[in-house]
Amino acid sequence: MIKVLFVCLGNICRSPMAEAVFRHQVQAAGLEQRIEIDSAGTGDWHIGHPPHQGTRAILDQYAISYAGMKARQVCSDDFTSFTYIIAMDESNVRNLSAFAPKGQGTASIHKLLDFAPNRRVKDVPDPYYTGNFQEVYEMVEESCRRLLDHIVREHRLA
């Protein structure tokens, strides 16, 4: 089982959007029995909360389910139980180091936009502060599509 964890700051905007979009793409590809998806935040402010209203609205617009999703915080076990940890920005990558077990992590850590190399920006902006949920959705959708292509190739799932 390939396991993918999307990470942002509070786990209510970007990472749950990526989790829902990626799950939708994985299901469309018929790979839901081979790829497991989750999301988490590096902060603890929103634990137990559903995705932000702006995230829910954009996912509703594209008919993508977020049913049952609740914010949680990253934990040290994530570094050994997930295959990929996908951060939304460089700050998230830095913050992840506070949770990583010393010398034991096996997860491959990337930024989401590493999978969209043609984009001028390298970090997914936080719509919690900017309100740009549509722009973030477009970044997430493209990057998740390319991430899925990468996983299919890398793990020979096709």
Coordinates of N, CA, C and O in Angstrom, one line a residue:
M1 N 0.9 -1.2 0.0 CA 0.0 0.0 0.0 C 0.9 1.2 0.0 O 1.8 1.4 0.8
I2 N 0.7 2.1 -0.9 CA 1.4 3.4 -1.0 C 0.5 4.4 -0.2 O -0.7 4.5 -0.3
K3 N 1.2 5.1 0.8 CA 0.5 6.0 1.7 C 1.0 7.4 1.5 O 2.2 7.6 1.6
V4 N 0.1 8.3 1.3 CA 0.4 9.7 1.0 C -0.2 10.6 2.0 O -1.5 10.6 2.3
L5 N 0.6 11.5 2.7 CA 0.1 12.4 3.7 C 0.4 13.8 3.2 O 1.5 14.2 2.9
F6 N -0.7 14.6 3.1 CA -0.5 16.0 2.7 C -0.5 16.9 4.0 O -1.3 16.6 4.9
V7 N 0.4 17.8 4.0 CA 0.6 18.6 5.2 C 0.6 20.1 4.9 O 1.3 20.6 4.0
C8 N -0.1 20.9 5.7 CA -0.1 22.3 5.7 C 0.0 22.8 7.2 O 0.3 22.0 8.1
L9 N -0.3 24.0 7.4 CA -0.1 24.6 8.8 C -1.2 24.1 9.7 O -1.0 23.5 10.7
G10 N -2.5 24.4 9.4 CA -3.6 24.1 10.3 C -4.5 22.9 9.9 O -5.4 22.5 10.6
N11 N -4.3 22.4 8.7 CA -5.0 21.2 8.2 C -6.5 21.5 8.0 O -7.4 20.7 8.3
I12 N -6.8 22.8 7.6 CA -8.2 23.1 7.3 C -8.4 23.7 5.9 O -9.5 23.7 5.4
C13 N -7.3 24.1 5.2 CA -7.4 24.7 3.9 C -6.7 23.9 2.8 O -7.3 23.2 2.0
R14 N -5.4 24.0 2.7 CA -4.6 23.4 1.6 C -4.5 21.9 1.7 O -4.8 21.2 0.7
S15 N -4.1 21.4 2.8 CA -3.9 19.9 2.9 C -5.2 19.1 2.8 O -5.2 18.1 2.1
P16 N -6.3 19.5 3.4 CA -7.5 18.8 3.2 C -8.0 18.9 1.7 O -8.6 18.0 1.2
M17 N -7.7 20.1 1.1 CA -8.1 20.2 -0.3 C -7.3 19.2 -1.2 O -7.8 18.5 -2.0
A18 N -6.0 19.1 -0.9 CA -5.1 18.2 -1.6 C -5.6 16.8 -1.3 O -5.6 15.9 -2.2
E19 N -5.9 16.5 -0.1 CA -6.3 15.1 0.3 C -7.6 14.7 -0.6 O -7.6 13.7 -1.2
A20 N -8.6 15.6 -0.6 CA -9.8 15.4 -1.3 C -9.6 15.3 -2.8 O -10.1 14.3 -3.4
V21 N -8.8 16.2 -3.3 CA -8.6 16.2 -4.8 C -7.8 14.9 -5.2 O -8.2 14.2 -6.2
F22 N -6.8 14.6 -4.4 CA -6.0 13.4 -4.7 C -6.8 12.1 -4.6 O -6.7 11.2 -5.4
R23 N -7.6 12.0 -3.6 CA -8.5 10.9 -3.4 C -9.4 10.7 -4.6 O -9.6 9.6 -5.1
H24 N -10.0 11.8 -5.0 CA -10.9 11.8 -6.2 C -10.1 11.3 -7.4 O -10.7 10.5 -8.2
Q25 N -8.9 11.8 -7.6 CA -8.1 11.3 -8.8 C -7.7 9.9 -8.7 O -7.7 9.1 -9.7
V26 N -7.4 9.4 -7.5 CA -7.0 8.0 -7.3 C -8.2 7.1 -7.5 O -8.0 6.1 -8.2
Q27 N -9.3 7.5 -7.1 CA -10.5 6.7 -7.3 C -10.9 6.7 -8.8 O -11.2 5.6 -9.3
A28 N -10.7 7.8 -9.5 CA -11.0 7.9 -10.9 C -10.1 6.9 -11.7 O -10.4 6.4 -12.7
A29 N -8.8 6.8 -11.1 CA -7.8 5.9 -11.8 C -8.0 4.4 -11.3 O -7.3 3.6 -11.8
G30 N -8.9 4.2 -10.4 CA -9.2 2.8 -10.0 C -8.1 2.3 -9.1 O -7.9 1.1 -9.0
L31 N -7.4 3.2 -8.4 CA -6.2 2.8 -7.5 C -6.5 2.9 -6.0 O -5.5 2.9 -5.3
E32 N -7.7 3.1 -5.6 CA -8.0 3.3 -4.2 C -7.7 2.1 -3.4 O -7.5 2.2 -2.1
Q33 N -7.5 0.9 -3.9 CA -7.0 -0.3 -3.2 C -5.5 -0.3 -3.0 O -5.0 -1.1 -2.3
R34 N -4.8 0.6 -3.8 CA -3.3 0.6 -3.8 C -2.7 1.8 -3.1 O -1.6 1.8 -2.8
I35 N -3.5 2.9 -3.0 CA -3.0 4.2 -2.5 C -4.0 4.7 -1.4 O -5.2 4.8 -1.6
E36 N -3.4 5.0 -0.2 CA -4.1 5.5 0.9 C -3.7 7.0 1.1 O -2.6 7.3 0.9
I37 N -4.7 7.8 1.4 CA -4.5 9.3 1.5 C -5.0 9.8 2.8 O -6.0 9.4 3.3
D38 N -4.2 10.8 3.3 CA -4.6 11.5 4.6 C -4.0 12.9 4.5 O -3.3 13.2 3.6
S39 N -4.4 13.7 5.5 CA -3.8 15.0 5.6 C -3.6 15.4 7.1 O -4.3 14.8 7.9
A40 N -2.7 16.3 7.4 CA -2.5 16.8 8.7 C -1.9 18.1 8.7 O -1.4 18.6 7.7
G41 N -1.8 18.8 9.9 CA -1.3 20.1 10.0 C -0.1 20.1 11.0 O 0.0 19.2 11.8
T42 N 0.8 21.0 10.8 CA 1.9 21.1 11.8 C 1.5 21.8 13.1 O 2.1 21.7 14.1
G43 N 0.4 22.6 13.0 CA -0.2 23.3 14.1 C -1.3 22.5 14.7 O -1.9 21.6 14.1
D44 N -1.7 22.9 16.0 CA -2.8 22.1 16.6 C -4.1 22.9 16.9 O -5.0 22.5 17.5
W45 N -4.2 24.1 16.2 CA -5.3 25.0 16.5 C -6.6 24.5 16.0 O -7.7 24.8 16.6
H46 N -6.7 23.7 15.0 CA -7.9 23.3 14.4 C -8.2 21.8 14.5 O -9.1 21.3 13.8
I47 N -7.5 21.1 15.4 CA -7.7 19.6 15.6 C -9.2 19.3 15.7 O -9.9 20.0 16.6
G48 N -9.7 18.4 15.0 CA -11.1 18.0 15.0 C -12.1 18.8 14.2 O -13.3 18.4 14.1
H49 N -11.6 19.9 13.6 CA -12.5 20.8 12.8 C -12.6 20.2 11.4 O -11.7 19.7 10.9
P50 N -13.7 20.5 10.7 CA -13.9 20.1 9.3 C -13.0 21.1 8.5 O -12.6 22.1 9.0
P51 N -12.9 20.8 7.2 CA -12.2 21.8 6.3 C -12.9 23.2 6.3 O -14.1 23.3 6.6
H52 N -12.1 24.2 6.1 CA -12.5 25.6 6.0 C -13.6 25.8 5.0 O -13.7 25.1 4.0
Q53 N -14.5 26.7 5.3 CA -15.7 26.9 4.4 C -15.2 27.2 3.0 O -15.9 26.7 2.0
G54 N -14.1 27.9 2.8 CA -13.7 28.2 1.4 C -13.2 26.9 0.7 O -13.4 26.8 -0.5
T55 N -12.6 26.0 1.4 CA -12.1 24.8 0.9 C -13.4 23.9 0.5 O -13.5 23.3 -0.5
R56 N -14.3 23.9 1.4 CA -15.6 23.1 1.2 C -16.3 23.7 0.0 O -16.8 22.9 -0.9
A57 N -16.3 25.0 -0.2 CA -17.1 25.6 -1.3 C -16.4 25.2 -2.6 O -17.1 24.9 -3.6
I58 N -15.1 25.3 -2.7 CA -14.4 25.0 -4.0 C -14.5 23.5 -4.3 O -14.7 23.1 -5.4
L59 N -14.4 22.6 -3.3 CA -14.6 21.2 -3.5 C -16.0 20.9 -4.0 O -16.2 20.1 -4.8
D60 N -17.0 21.6 -3.3 CA -18.4 21.4 -3.8 C -18.6 21.8 -5.2 O -19.3 21.1 -6.0
Q61 N -17.9 22.9 -5.6 CA -18.0 23.4 -7.0 C -17.5 22.3 -8.0 O -18.1 22.2 -9.1
Y62 N -16.5 21.6 -7.6 CA -16.0 20.5 -8.5 C -16.5 19.1 -8.2 O -16.0 18.1 -8.7
A63 N -17.5 19.1 -7.3 CA -18.2 17.8 -6.9 C -17.1 16.8 -6.4 O -17.1 15.6 -6.8
I64 N -16.3 17.3 -5.5 CA -15.3 16.4 -4.9 C -15.6 16.3 -3.4 O -15.8 17.3 -2.7
S65 N -15.7 15.1 -2.9 CA -16.1 14.8 -1.5 C -15.1 15.1 -0.5 O -13.9 14.8 -0.7
Y66 N -15.5 15.6 0.6 CA -14.6 15.8 1.8 C -15.3 15.2 3.0 O -15.0 15.6 4.1
A67 N -16.2 14.3 2.8 CA -17.0 13.7 3.8 C -16.1 13.1 4.9 O -15.2 12.4 4.6
G68 N -16.4 13.4 6.1 CA -15.7 12.8 7.3 C -14.4 13.4 7.6 O -13.7 12.9 8.5
M69 N -13.9 14.3 6.8 CA -12.6 14.9 7.0 C -12.5 15.8 8.2 O -13.4 16.6 8.4
K70 N -11.6 15.6 9.1 CA -11.4 16.4 10.3 C -9.9 16.6 10.4 O -9.1 15.8 10.2
A71 N -9.5 17.8 10.9 CA -8.1 18.2 11.0 C -7.5 17.4 12.1 O -8.1 17.1 13.1
R72 N -6.2 17.1 11.9 CA -5.4 16.5 12.9 C -4.0 17.0 12.8 O -3.6 17.7 11.8
Q73 N -3.2 16.8 13.8 CA -1.8 17.3 13.8 C -0.8 16.1 13.4 O -1.1 15.0 13.7
V74 N 0.2 16.5 12.7 CA 1.3 15.6 12.4 C 1.8 14.9 13.6 O 1.9 15.6 14.7
C75 N 2.2 13.6 13.5 CA 2.8 13.0 14.7 C 4.1 12.2 14.2 O 4.2 12.0 13.0
S76 N 4.9 11.8 15.1 CA 6.2 11.2 14.7 C 5.9 9.8 13.9 O 6.7 9.5 13.0
D77 N 4.9 9.1 14.2 CA 4.6 7.9 13.5 C 4.3 8.1 12.0 O 4.5 7.2 11.2
D78 N 3.9 9.3 11.7 CA 3.6 9.6 10.2 C 4.9 9.4 9.4 O 4.8 9.0 8.2
F79 N 6.0 9.6 10.0 CA 7.3 9.5 9.2 C 7.7 8.1 8.9 O 8.5 7.9 8.0
T80 N 7.1 7.1 9.6 CA 7.4 5.7 9.3 C 6.2 5.0 8.6 O 6.4 4.0 7.9
S81 N 5.0 5.5 8.8 CA 3.8 4.9 8.3 C 3.4 5.4 6.9 O 2.7 4.6 6.2
F82 N 3.9 6.5 6.5 CA 3.6 7.1 5.2 C 4.7 6.9 4.2 O 5.9 7.0 4.6
T83 N 4.4 6.7 3.0 CA 5.4 6.6 1.9 C 5.9 7.9 1.5 O 7.1 8.2 1.3
Y84 N 4.9 8.8 1.3 CA 5.2 10.2 0.9 C 4.6 11.2 1.9 O 3.4 11.0 2.3
I85 N 5.3 12.2 2.3 CA 4.7 13.4 3.0 C 4.9 14.5 2.1 O 6.0 14.9 1.7
I86 N 3.8 15.2 1.7 CA 3.7 16.2 0.7 C 3.3 17.5 1.4 O 2.2 17.7 1.8
A87 N 4.3 18.4 1.6 CA 4.1 19.7 2.3 C 3.6 20.8 1.2 O 4.0 20.7 0.1
M88 N 2.9 21.7 1.7 CA 2.4 22.8 0.9 C 3.4 23.9 0.6 O 3.3 24.6 -0.4
D89 N 4.3 24.1 1.6 CA 5.3 25.2 1.4 C 6.5 24.9 2.2 O 6.6 23.9 2.9
E90 N 7.5 25.7 2.0 CA 8.8 25.5 2.6 C 8.8 25.6 4.1 O 9.4 24.9 4.8
S91 N 7.9 26.5 4.6 CA 7.7 26.6 6.1 C 7.2 25.3 6.6 O 7.6 24.8 7.7
N92 N 6.3 24.6 5.9 CA 5.7 23.3 6.4 C 6.9 22.3 6.4 O 6.9 21.5 7.4
V93 N 7.7 22.3 5.4 CA 8.9 21.4 5.4 C 9.8 21.6 6.6 O 10.1 20.7 7.3
R94 N 10.1 22.9 6.9 CA 10.9 23.2 8.1 C 10.2 22.7 9.4 O 10.8 22.1 10.3
N95 N 8.9 23.0 9.5 CA 8.1 22.6 10.7 C 8.0 21.1 10.9 O 8.0 20.6 12.0
L96 N 8.1 20.4 9.8 CA 8.0 18.9 9.9 C 9.2 18.3 10.7 O 9.0 17.3 11.4
S97 N 10.3 19.0 10.6 CA 11.5 18.5 11.3 C 11.3 18.4 12.8 O 11.9 17.5 13.5
A98 N 10.4 19.2 13.4 CA 10.1 19.1 14.8 C 9.4 17.8 15.2 O 9.4 17.4 16.4
F99 N 8.7 17.2 14.2 CA 8.0 16.0 14.5 C 8.7 14.7 14.1 O 8.3 13.6 14.5
A100 N 9.7 14.8 13.3 CA 10.4 13.7 12.7 C 11.2 12.9 13.8 O 12.0 13.5 14.5
P101 N 11.1 11.6 13.8 CA 11.9 10.8 14.7 C 13.3 10.8 14.3 O 13.6 10.7 13.1
K102 N 14.2 10.9 15.2 CA 15.7 11.0 14.8 C 16.1 9.7 14.1 O 16.1 8.6 14.7
G103 N 16.5 9.8 12.8 CA 17.1 8.7 12.1 C 16.2 7.6 11.8 O 16.6 6.5 11.3
Q104 N 14.9 7.7 12.0 CA 14.0 6.6 11.8 C 13.0 6.7 10.7 O 12.3 5.8 10.3
G105 N 12.8 8.0 10.2 CA 11.8 8.2 9.2 C 12.1 7.6 7.9 O 13.2 7.6 7.4
T106 N 11.1 7.0 7.3 CA 11.3 6.4 6.0 C 10.5 7.1 4.9 O 10.6 6.8 3.7
A107 N 9.6 8.0 5.3 CA 8.8 8.8 4.3 C 9.7 9.7 3.4 O 10.7 10.2 3.9
S108 N 9.3 9.8 2.2 CA 9.9 10.7 1.2 C 9.2 12.0 1.3 O 8.0 12.1 1.1
I109 N 9.9 13.1 1.7 CA 9.3 14.4 1.9 C 9.5 15.3 0.7 O 10.6 15.5 0.2
H110 N 8.4 15.9 0.2 CA 8.4 16.8 -1.0 C 7.5 17.9 -0.7 O 6.6 17.9 0.1
K111 N 7.7 19.0 -1.5 CA 6.7 20.1 -1.6 C 5.7 19.7 -2.7 O 6.2 19.2 -3.8
L112 N 4.5 20.0 -2.6 CA 3.5 19.7 -3.6 C 3.9 20.3 -5.0 O 3.8 19.6 -6.0
L113 N 4.3 21.5 -5.0 CA 4.6 22.2 -6.3 C 5.9 21.6 -6.9 O 6.2 22.0 -8.0
D114 N 6.6 20.8 -6.2 CA 7.8 20.1 -6.9 C 7.2 19.2 -8.0 O 8.0 18.9 -9.0
F115 N 6.0 18.9 -8.0 CA 5.4 18.1 -9.0 C 4.7 18.9 -10.1 O 4.1 18.3 -11.1
A116 N 4.9 20.2 -10.1 CA 4.4 21.1 -11.1 C 5.6 22.1 -11.4 O 5.5 23.3 -11.1
P117 N 6.6 21.5 -12.0 CA 7.9 22.3 -12.2 C 7.7 23.5 -13.1 O 8.6 24.4 -13.1
N118 N 6.7 23.6 -13.9 CA 6.5 24.7 -14.8 C 5.8 26.0 -14.2 O 5.8 27.0 -14.7
R119 N 5.4 25.8 -12.9 CA 4.8 26.9 -12.2 C 5.9 27.8 -11.7 O 7.0 27.4 -11.3
R120 N 5.7 29.1 -11.8 CA 6.7 30.1 -11.3 C 6.8 30.1 -9.8 O 7.9 30.4 -9.3
V121 N 5.8 29.9 -9.1 CA 5.8 29.8 -7.6 C 6.2 28.4 -7.2 O 5.9 27.5 -7.9
K122 N 6.8 28.3 -6.0 CA 7.3 27.0 -5.5 C 6.5 26.6 -4.3 O 6.6 25.5 -3.8
D123 N 5.7 27.5 -3.7 CA 4.9 27.2 -2.5 C 3.4 27.5 -2.8 O 3.1 28.5 -3.4
V124 N 2.6 26.6 -2.3 CA 1.1 26.8 -2.4 C 0.8 27.9 -1.4 O 1.0 27.7 -0.2
P125 N 0.2 29.0 -1.8 CA -0.1 30.1 -0.9 C -1.3 29.6 0.0 O -2.1 28.8 -0.4
D126 N -1.4 30.2 1.2 CA -2.4 29.8 2.2 C -3.7 30.6 2.0 O -3.7 31.8 2.3
P127 N -4.8 30.0 1.5 CA -6.0 30.8 1.2 C -6.7 31.3 2.5 O -7.6 32.1 2.4
Y128 N -6.3 30.7 3.6 CA -6.8 31.2 4.9 C -6.6 32.7 5.1 O -7.4 33.4 5.6
Y129 N -5.4 33.1 4.6 CA -5.0 34.5 4.7 C -5.3 35.3 3.4 O -5.6 36.5 3.5
T130 N -5.3 34.7 2.3 CA -5.4 35.4 1.0 C -6.8 35.3 0.4 O -7.2 36.1 -0.4
G131 N -7.6 34.2 0.7 CA -8.9 34.0 0.1 C -8.9 33.5 -1.3 O -9.9 33.3 -1.9
N132 N -7.7 33.1 -1.8 CA -7.6 32.7 -3.2 C -7.8 31.2 -3.4 O -7.0 30.5 -3.9
F133 N -8.9 30.7 -3.0 CA -9.2 29.3 -3.0 C -9.2 28.7 -4.4 O -8.8 27.6 -4.7
Q134 N -9.7 29.5 -5.4 CA -9.7 29.0 -6.8 C -8.3 28.8 -7.3 O -7.9 27.8 -7.9
E135 N -7.4 29.8 -7.1 CA -6.0 29.7 -7.5 C -5.3 28.5 -6.8 O -4.6 27.7 -7.5
V136 N -5.6 28.3 -5.6 CA -5.0 27.2 -4.8 C -5.5 25.9 -5.4 O -4.8 24.9 -5.6
Y137 N -6.8 25.8 -5.6 CA -7.4 24.6 -6.2 C -6.7 24.2 -7.5 O -6.3 23.1 -7.8
E138 N -6.5 25.2 -8.4 CA -5.8 24.9 -9.7 C -4.4 24.4 -9.5 O -4.0 23.5 -10.2
M139 N -3.7 25.0 -8.5 CA -2.3 24.5 -8.2 C -2.4 23.0 -7.7 O -1.6 22.2 -8.1
V140 N -3.3 22.8 -6.8 CA -3.5 21.5 -6.1 C -3.9 20.4 -7.2 O -3.3 19.4 -7.2
E141 N -4.8 20.8 -8.0 CA -5.3 19.8 -9.0 C -4.2 19.4 -9.9 O -4.0 18.2 -10.1
E142 N -3.5 20.3 -10.5 CA -2.4 20.0 -11.4 C -1.3 19.2 -10.7 O -0.9 18.2 -11.2
S143 N -0.9 19.7 -9.6 CA 0.2 19.0 -8.8 C -0.2 17.6 -8.4 O 0.6 16.7 -8.5
C144 N -1.4 17.4 -7.9 CA -1.9 16.1 -7.5 C -1.9 15.1 -8.7 O -1.5 14.0 -8.6
R145 N -2.3 15.6 -9.9 CA -2.4 14.8 -11.1 C -1.0 14.3 -11.4 O -0.7 13.2 -11.7
R146 N 0.0 15.2 -11.3 CA 1.4 14.9 -11.6 C 2.0 14.0 -10.5 O 2.8 13.1 -10.8
L147 N 1.6 14.2 -9.3 CA 2.0 13.3 -8.2 C 1.5 11.9 -8.5 O 2.3 10.9 -8.3
L148 N 0.3 11.8 -8.8 CA -0.3 10.5 -9.1 C 0.5 9.8 -10.3 O 0.8 8.6 -10.2
D149 N 0.8 10.5 -11.3 CA 1.6 10.0 -12.4 C 2.9 9.5 -11.9 O 3.4 8.4 -12.3
H150 N 3.6 10.3 -11.1 CA 4.9 9.9 -10.5 C 4.7 8.6 -9.7 O 5.6 7.7 -9.9
I151 N 3.7 8.5 -8.9 CA 3.6 7.3 -8.0 C 3.3 6.1 -8.9 O 3.8 5.0 -8.7
V152 N 2.4 6.3 -9.9 CA 2.1 5.1 -10.8 C 3.4 4.6 -11.5 O 3.7 3.4 -11.6
R153 N 4.2 5.6 -12.0 CA 5.5 5.2 -12.6 C 6.5 4.6 -11.6 O 7.0 3.5 -11.9
E154 N 6.7 5.3 -10.5 CA 7.7 4.9 -9.5 C 7.4 3.5 -8.9 O 8.3 2.7 -8.6
H155 N 6.1 3.2 -8.7 CA 5.7 1.9 -8.0 C 5.1 1.0 -9.0 O 4.5 0.0 -8.6
R156 N 5.2 1.3 -10.3 CA 4.7 0.4 -11.4 C 3.2 -0.1 -11.1 O 3.0 -1.3 -11.1
L157 N 2.4 0.9 -10.9 CA 1.0 0.6 -10.6 C 0.1 0.4 -11.8 O -1.1 0.0 -11.8
A158 N 0.6 0.8 -13.0 CA -0.2 0.7 -14.2 C -0.1 -0.7 -14.8 O 0.8 -1.4 -14.7

